[in-house]
Amino acid sequence: MKDFLTVASDAARAAGLLLRENIQGKREITYKGDINLVTEMDMRSERVVVEMLLASFPGHGIIAEEETKIQTASGYQWIIDPLDGTTNYAHGYPCFSVSIALEHKGEVIAGVVYDPMRDELFSARKGAGATLNGRAIKVSGTDRLIQSLLATGFPYDRKTSEKNNLDYFHDLLMASQEVRRDGSAALDLCYVASGRFDGFWELKLKPWDVAAGSLIAREAGGMVSDFTGTGFSIHSDELLASNGRIHGALVDILQSVRKRGGSRTP
Ligand code: IPD
Ligand code: CA
Ligand code: CA
């Protein structure tokens, strides 16, 4: 059988190349909501990834963001975001990625995230560490929140839901060195893994946004949890990732916001 990570890396590179080649020019955009858009390139990228994975692993299940849902009894399931950062892509803002993870019996065992604009391939195998273009990476050594560069994102339903991250954003912006909103959660997690960001939090992400990136962050020595600092599942509504050293300080602030009823969390 072919190596999972090799096939996933090849698929991410092929889809990423297609995205990069087509970033300029007109494209068809449809809307899933008033600000949640999808381009024809999301679909084309997904088809490339799905075709390449199925060519090597025809018996595996697949769940991909746009249109592919294949269930099998194999115990293996690929989780794919064919274009993470669609809003950026549609505006020609060069920050987006292809994210591919493999789950075995409910546990993520391999993941790749590819940034075609920088030709950066982040990958990890469970228990074997994380790499960027083949070289081992690890999280930053920053241990003070005020010296930390953080990242976050805001859910598409922010105009209609009070659970919208604005209060968390306010308090963490005041407590840290800076907060970025780059627009690709999969890359945000890889940037925590490679020490470029010290921490990242977001609400309402989907399994395809976080499955590969959360494994990569953990395998690089990072911590990934919910906002209480305890459990984490790729199906969870809350994600907090960090270098581990500032995790407690991040949890304290997220919990203090929650206690005063901010960014309404039930
Ligand atoms: C989005 C990106 C963004 C995050 C959104 C996601 P998409 O994914 O990861 O950074 O803030 O919550 O939905 O829609 O571009 O695949
Ligand atoms: Ca996404
Ligand atoms: Ca997407």
Short mmCIF file of N, CA, C and O in Angstrom, two decimals, residues 124 126 129-130 137-142 188-195 197-200 213-225 229-230 232 239-248 250:
data_model
loop_
_atom_site.label_atom_id
_atom_site.label_comp_id
_atom_site.label_asym_id
_atom_site.label_seq_id
_atom_site.Cartn_x
_atom_site.Cartn_y
_atom_site.Cartn_z
N ALA A 124 2.43 16.13 9.18
CA ALA A 124 2.69 15.41 10.44
C ALA A 124 2.07 14.02 10.37
O ALA A 124 1.05 13.81 9.71
N LYS A 126 1.05 11.01 13.20
CA LYS A 126 0.87 10.89 14.66
C LYS A 126 2.05 10.17 15.32
O LYS A 126 2.45 9.11 14.89
N GLY A 129 6.27 13.56 14.94
CA GLY A 129 6.70 14.94 14.77
C GLY A 129 6.10 15.60 13.54
O GLY A 129 5.37 14.98 12.77
N ALA A 130 6.42 16.88 13.38
CA ALA A 130 5.87 17.67 12.27
C ALA A 130 7.00 18.26 11.46
O ALA A 130 8.08 18.53 11.99
N ILE A 137 9.85 20.89 12.53
CA ILE A 137 9.48 22.20 13.07
C ILE A 137 9.05 22.04 14.52
O ILE A 137 8.62 20.97 14.94
N LYS A 138 9.17 23.14 15.27
CA LYS A 138 8.61 23.13 16.62
C LYS A 138 8.05 24.51 16.98
O LYS A 138 8.38 25.51 16.34
N VAL A 139 7.20 24.49 18.01
CA VAL A 139 6.52 25.71 18.43
C VAL A 139 7.52 26.69 19.05
O VAL A 139 8.65 26.30 19.37
N SER A 140 7.06 27.93 19.24
CA SER A 140 7.95 28.98 19.77
C SER A 140 8.25 28.76 21.25
O SER A 140 7.59 27.97 21.93
N GLY A 141 9.21 29.51 21.75
CA GLY A 141 9.57 29.42 23.17
C GLY A 141 9.01 30.58 23.98
O GLY A 141 9.28 30.68 25.17
N THR A 142 8.19 31.43 23.36
CA THR A 142 7.64 32.60 24.06
C THR A 142 6.83 32.17 25.28
O THR A 142 5.96 31.32 25.17
N ASP A 188 -3.12 29.02 10.03
CA ASP A 188 -2.91 29.59 11.37
C ASP A 188 -2.35 28.51 12.30
O ASP A 188 -1.42 28.76 13.07
N LEU A 189 -2.93 27.32 12.24
CA LEU A 189 -2.45 26.23 13.10
C LEU A 189 -1.02 25.82 12.75
O LEU A 189 -0.20 25.54 13.63
N CYS A 190 -0.72 25.82 11.47
CA CYS A 190 0.66 25.46 11.05
C CYS A 190 1.65 26.54 11.45
O CYS A 190 2.82 26.24 11.71
N TYR A 191 1.17 27.77 11.52
CA TYR A 191 2.06 28.86 11.95
C TYR A 191 2.32 28.76 13.46
O TYR A 191 3.39 29.15 13.93
N VAL A 192 1.36 28.27 14.21
CA VAL A 192 1.65 27.96 15.63
C VAL A 192 2.69 26.84 15.68
O VAL A 192 3.67 26.91 16.42
N ALA A 193 2.50 25.83 14.84
CA ALA A 193 3.42 24.68 14.83
C ALA A 193 4.85 25.11 14.51
O ALA A 193 5.81 24.56 15.07
N SER A 194 5.00 26.09 13.63
CA SER A 194 6.35 26.47 13.19
C SER A 194 6.90 27.67 13.96
O SER A 194 7.95 28.20 13.61
N GLY A 195 6.18 28.12 14.99
CA GLY A 195 6.69 29.18 15.85
C GLY A 195 6.46 30.59 15.31
O GLY A 195 6.93 31.56 15.91
N PHE A 197 3.40 32.02 14.88
CA PHE A 197 2.41 32.50 15.86
C PHE A 197 2.68 31.76 17.17
O PHE A 197 3.09 30.59 17.16
N ASP A 198 2.37 32.45 18.28
CA ASP A 198 2.51 31.80 19.59
C ASP A 198 1.19 31.16 20.02
O ASP A 198 1.19 30.23 20.83
N GLY A 199 0.09 31.68 19.48
CA GLY A 199 -1.22 31.11 19.85
C GLY A 199 -2.26 31.45 18.80
O GLY A 199 -2.09 32.39 18.01
N PHE A 200 -3.35 30.68 18.82
CA PHE A 200 -4.45 30.87 17.87
C PHE A 200 -5.74 30.38 18.53
O PHE A 200 -5.74 29.35 19.19
N GLY A 213 -4.28 20.60 10.62
CA GLY A 213 -3.50 21.62 11.34
C GLY A 213 -3.36 21.33 12.83
O GLY A 213 -2.31 21.59 13.42
N SER A 214 -4.40 20.78 13.45
CA SER A 214 -4.29 20.52 14.90
C SER A 214 -3.31 19.38 15.17
O SER A 214 -2.57 19.41 16.16
N LEU A 215 -3.27 18.39 14.28
CA LEU A 215 -2.26 17.32 14.45
C LEU A 215 -0.85 17.90 14.26
O LEU A 215 0.07 17.62 15.05
N ILE A 216 -0.70 18.75 13.25
CA ILE A 216 0.62 19.34 12.97
C ILE A 216 1.07 20.20 14.17
O ILE A 216 2.23 20.10 14.60
N ALA A 217 0.16 20.98 14.73
CA ALA A 217 0.52 21.81 15.90
C ALA A 217 0.92 20.93 17.09
O ALA A 217 1.92 21.20 17.76
N ARG A 218 0.18 19.89 17.34
CA ARG A 218 0.51 19.01 18.47
C ARG A 218 1.83 18.29 18.25
O ARG A 218 2.65 18.18 19.15
N GLU A 219 2.02 17.81 17.04
CA GLU A 219 3.25 17.05 16.76
C GLU A 219 4.49 17.96 16.77
O GLU A 219 5.60 17.48 16.89
N ALA A 220 4.26 19.28 16.68
CA ALA A 220 5.37 20.23 16.77
C ALA A 220 5.60 20.66 18.22
O ALA A 220 6.37 21.58 18.47
N GLY A 221 4.88 20.03 19.14
CA GLY A 221 5.07 20.33 20.56
C GLY A 221 4.05 21.30 21.13
O GLY A 221 4.17 21.73 22.28
N GLY A 222 3.04 21.65 20.34
CA GLY A 222 2.03 22.60 20.81
C GLY A 222 0.90 21.94 21.58
O GLY A 222 0.81 20.71 21.65
N MET A 223 0.05 22.80 22.15
CA MET A 223 -1.15 22.31 22.85
C MET A 223 -2.37 22.75 22.06
O MET A 223 -2.41 23.88 21.57
N VAL A 224 -3.36 21.84 21.97
CA VAL A 224 -4.62 22.17 21.31
C VAL A 224 -5.73 21.73 22.24
O VAL A 224 -5.74 20.59 22.70
N SER A 225 -6.66 22.64 22.53
CA SER A 225 -7.73 22.33 23.49
C SER A 225 -8.97 23.14 23.15
O SER A 225 -9.00 23.87 22.18
N GLY A 229 -9.17 24.80 28.26
CA GLY A 229 -7.83 24.22 28.35
C GLY A 229 -7.84 22.71 28.50
O GLY A 229 -6.80 22.09 28.70
N THR A 230 -9.01 22.10 28.41
CA THR A 230 -9.06 20.64 28.60
C THR A 230 -9.20 19.92 27.26
O THR A 230 -8.30 19.96 26.45
N PHE A 232 -10.20 18.33 23.51
CA PHE A 232 -10.33 18.86 22.15
C PHE A 232 -10.79 17.76 21.21
O PHE A 232 -10.35 16.62 21.29
N LEU A 239 -11.69 26.20 19.54
CA LEU A 239 -10.33 25.69 19.40
C LEU A 239 -9.34 26.73 19.93
O LEU A 239 -9.41 27.90 19.59
N LEU A 240 -8.46 26.26 20.79
CA LEU A 240 -7.37 27.09 21.30
C LEU A 240 -6.08 26.31 21.08
O LEU A 240 -5.95 25.17 21.55
N ALA A 241 -5.14 26.90 20.36
CA ALA A 241 -3.85 26.23 20.11
C ALA A 241 -2.75 27.19 20.53
O ALA A 241 -2.88 28.40 20.36
N SER A 242 -1.70 26.64 21.08
CA SER A 242 -0.58 27.51 21.47
C SER A 242 0.71 26.70 21.56
O SER A 242 0.70 25.48 21.40
N ASN A 243 1.78 27.43 21.91
CA ASN A 243 3.06 26.77 22.12
C ASN A 243 3.11 26.01 23.44
O ASN A 243 4.14 25.45 23.79
N GLY A 244 2.02 26.03 24.20
CA GLY A 244 1.95 25.34 25.48
C GLY A 244 2.31 26.29 26.62
O GLY A 244 1.60 26.37 27.62
N ARG A 245 3.34 27.06 26.46
CA ARG A 245 3.83 27.94 27.53
C ARG A 245 2.83 29.04 27.88
O ARG A 245 2.72 29.45 29.02
N ILE A 246 2.12 29.55 26.90
CA ILE A 246 1.16 30.64 27.17
C ILE A 246 -0.27 30.11 27.25
O ILE A 246 -1.22 30.90 27.33
N HIS A 247 -0.43 28.79 27.21
CA HIS A 247 -1.79 28.22 27.15
C HIS A 247 -2.63 28.64 28.37
O HIS A 247 -3.78 29.05 28.23
N GLY A 248 -2.03 28.53 29.57
CA GLY A 248 -2.74 28.87 30.81
C GLY A 248 -3.19 30.33 30.80
O GLY A 248 -4.33 30.65 31.17
N LEU A 250 -3.77 32.19 28.20
CA LEU A 250 -4.86 32.35 27.21
C LEU A 250 -6.18 31.85 27.78
O LEU A 250 -7.22 32.51 27.65
#
